[in-house]
Amino acid sequence: MDGRGRGHAGEVDPADQWVFNPETGSYELRLDPQIPGSQGPPPHGRHVQGTHGHAPQGYGPRQQTPQQYVPQQHGRPPHASPQPGRQPPGPQPGDMHPGDAQPGETGHPQEPRLPSQRRRGASGGSGGSGGAGGSGKGPGSGPDGPRSRRRAKPPKSRKKKALIWTAGGLAVVLFAVGTAAFLIYRKLNGNLDKIEVAGEDHAAVIDGPVNILVMGTDKRTGEGNTSYGDTNSPGHADTTLLFHVSEDRSNATVLSIPRDMITDIPDCKTKQEDGSWKTIPGTYGTKFNESLGQYGRDPGCTWKTVEKMTKLDVNHFILADFNAVKDLSSAVGGVEVCLEKDIDDPKSHLNLPAGRHTIEGEQALAFVRTRYSVGFGSDLSRIELQQQFLSSLIRKMKSGGTLTNPKKLYDLANAATKALTVDPGIGSVKKLTELANDLKKVPQDEITFATLPVVDNPDDDATVLMNEAKAKPLFKLLKADKPFDGEKKGKKDKPVKKAKPGEVRVEVVNGGGQSGMASATAGWLLDEGVGYAAEAGNAPENLAETRLEYGPDQAGQAARVADLMGLPKKAMKKTGDNAGAEGTMTLTLGEDFTQPGTPVEAPDKAPDGVQNVKADDKNVCAK
């Protein structure tokens, strides 16, 4: 008999079952239902005699009295002692050898077979060494018996398993995404180069207007650029744009500065590799593009040149190399451009027939560098190509297909950061992102690309001069933070009735202009019919902007002076006390004042004749 209470190997009665007996704390073998003490009806075709004609014990309802088991000796259980309410002693299970049959039966014993007593270390017991016919595993670990007396844990439902796998998978995904984001952030940060500008330290985002200097250098940096620019040259300010964004982020003007324009370059400080600062002497009457690269000048020198020229405060700079155009155009999937005629330019290597084309990579760089095959073949014609390209690039970058595509967005960021050099104020991906999120508030149809007005240089037909008559009002327009094409119509203040010129009484103070300007202005006012105008010396300190102070009873006089001088509304400062009949107003000339007769007030819109194009205009074609 094996350790499971069976007979010889191979004799397994399918009716026998192992069940747990809570009163004994052990598993018991429930035998064939025809054996006393077993459960269920007899197998089909088997007749069992009961005791005294009654149903045999175990047939029908389950008996509550637990079946008694007797310790096994030498593989055979001894006779059990009679118990009250039990069968009298007689032939007991174990008196027969396994496999013996009663008369009238074939192959099936009529007497029950009791399993061997379950004890630690016994034959067939858990952890035992095994006995005759046993495996040493017993019901505690055998495949056909119970594995433990401890109640098994119920299996997890499919729902719980799904939740466990989902939570685990989410944790892995979040960890992977977080790790990837950190690695990408570190990589993009490592791409950026930074150059400090002397005396400048600006936050990435400010509350007021923003002026960003965007420069393209023709230095032969970056892979595949050995055929561009000048051999062994430190580069020039090949392309320069002043990006002015209004305080309320409702509009922006991108002003292109011609590289061949004659101007003055001021002294500038550049930071050396050892951390010291070196002053680069300025030059006068030279081409604007020499403000970068030449004589050791860095982007800070171009920064100072633009501030001196426009009187605008620059907040940040972005310097791009040739690869910026190539990689950015490819990252967005190409940029659409339009040509009114065929172009075959051997210098820029651009060969395109008339019509619309989607360009990227080397072809995009050739497009923005072409100058001899369009317009008059000058830098001014090339600027128009660049404006068309940048407008189209902005449209493509703002399209949903670019900004919602993770791969395109990463390619765009990677290409941009690898090709850019910036000031420390935007010298990280985080700061650049903050600035980008601030600037993207500007509507696309309110971004205007314009070219600084110039005239031909009579002394050198290869260069141009700034057209001051149009350029200075344009600078004032930007400084006053007004839109390029005029402010939108809105409610205006009720106009004040102007006093007659002869009723005006004013004293003029010099608050930052050239020496003698107060006297010259007083004389000019008298020539305009003003009743009283006199020079009153210098102000205690310089003022950036011109100011007119007047009493409440002088509002009409102030309106007349504002009209004559072209003063902006913000220049008018009303005091709290009336001046009286003999009182005078005080006009303090600020640094924004140029000369009598030239309005201080910024125009309502850009002067006529200034070349411009809107960023949302898809119908621009190079001529």
mmCIF file of N, CA and C in Angstrom, residues 50 110 112 145 254 283 363 374 383 403 411 423 430 442 452 489-490 526 531 533 612:
data_model
loop_
_atom_site.group_PDB
_atom_site.id
_atom_site.type_symbol
_atom_site.label_atom_id
_atom_site.label_comp_id
_atom_site.label_asym_id
_atom_site.label_seq_id
_atom_site.Cartn_x
_atom_site.Cartn_y
_atom_site.Cartn_z
ATOM 1 N N GLY A 50 -26.775 -3.963 3.822
ATOM 2 C CA GLY A 50 -26.645 -3.175 5.040
ATOM 3 C C GLY A 50 -26.670 -4.059 6.268
ATOM 4 N N GLN A 110 -14.897 -5.319 -0.782
ATOM 5 C CA GLN A 110 -16.082 -4.794 -0.131
ATOM 6 C C GLN A 110 -15.756 -4.083 1.152
ATOM 7 N N PRO A 112 -13.572 -1.472 3.625
ATOM 8 C CA PRO A 112 -12.840 -0.209 3.437
ATOM 9 C C PRO A 112 -11.352 -0.371 3.622
ATOM 10 N N GLY A 145 -2.481 14.166 -3.482
ATOM 11 C CA GLY A 145 -2.977 14.424 -2.150
ATOM 12 C C GLY A 145 -2.966 15.882 -1.823
ATOM 13 N N VAL A 254 9.239 92.472 -36.391
ATOM 14 C CA VAL A 254 10.573 91.893 -36.591
ATOM 15 C C VAL A 254 11.287 92.763 -37.618
ATOM 16 N N THR A 283 34.429 101.442 -33.996
ATOM 17 C CA THR A 283 34.805 102.007 -35.300
ATOM 18 C C THR A 283 33.630 102.821 -35.823
ATOM 19 N N GLN A 363 18.971 72.940 -49.314
ATOM 20 C CA GLN A 363 18.191 73.776 -50.226
ATOM 21 C C GLN A 363 17.591 74.979 -49.500
ATOM 22 N N VAL A 374 17.662 87.574 -57.382
ATOM 23 C CA VAL A 374 16.336 88.125 -57.086
ATOM 24 C C VAL A 374 16.442 89.642 -56.947
ATOM 25 N N ILE A 383 16.956 89.931 -47.985
ATOM 26 C CA ILE A 383 16.164 90.081 -46.761
ATOM 27 C C ILE A 383 14.714 89.679 -47.006
ATOM 28 N N LEU A 403 3.662 70.839 -33.400
ATOM 29 C CA LEU A 403 3.745 71.007 -31.954
ATOM 30 C C LEU A 403 3.086 69.872 -31.180
ATOM 31 N N ASP A 411 12.857 66.679 -32.388
ATOM 32 C CA ASP A 411 13.805 67.003 -33.455
ATOM 33 C C ASP A 411 13.993 68.510 -33.573
ATOM 34 N N ASP A 423 22.361 84.305 -24.529
ATOM 35 C CA ASP A 423 22.853 84.947 -23.311
ATOM 36 C C ASP A 423 22.421 84.120 -22.105
ATOM 37 N N LYS A 430 14.913 75.195 -19.814
ATOM 38 C CA LYS A 430 13.795 75.688 -18.997
ATOM 39 C C LYS A 430 13.533 77.168 -19.286
ATOM 40 N N VAL A 442 1.536 85.843 -28.975
ATOM 41 C CA VAL A 442 1.326 86.818 -30.052
ATOM 42 C C VAL A 442 0.598 86.141 -31.213
ATOM 43 N N LEU A 452 14.581 97.824 -42.041
ATOM 44 C CA LEU A 452 14.989 99.166 -41.650
ATOM 45 C C LEU A 452 15.175 100.029 -42.904
ATOM 46 N N LYS A 489 -8.819 100.605 -33.461
ATOM 47 C CA LYS A 489 -9.736 101.660 -33.075
ATOM 48 C C LYS A 489 -10.322 101.377 -31.705
ATOM 49 N N GLY A 490 -10.331 102.391 -30.888
ATOM 50 C CA GLY A 490 -10.876 102.248 -29.538
ATOM 51 C C GLY A 490 -11.439 103.589 -29.063
ATOM 52 N N LEU A 526 8.971 130.810 -29.918
ATOM 53 C CA LEU A 526 8.620 132.211 -30.164
ATOM 54 C C LEU A 526 8.345 132.455 -31.643
ATOM 55 N N GLY A 531 3.352 133.315 -26.933
ATOM 56 C CA GLY A 531 3.430 134.609 -26.277
ATOM 57 C C GLY A 531 4.647 134.766 -25.394
ATOM 58 N N ALA A 533 8.200 132.459 -24.053
ATOM 59 C CA ALA A 533 9.017 131.245 -23.984
ATOM 60 C C ALA A 533 10.423 131.661 -23.625
ATOM 61 N N ASN A 612 7.447 95.767 -45.721
ATOM 62 C CA ASN A 612 6.978 94.873 -44.663
ATOM 63 C C ASN A 612 6.122 93.758 -45.247
#
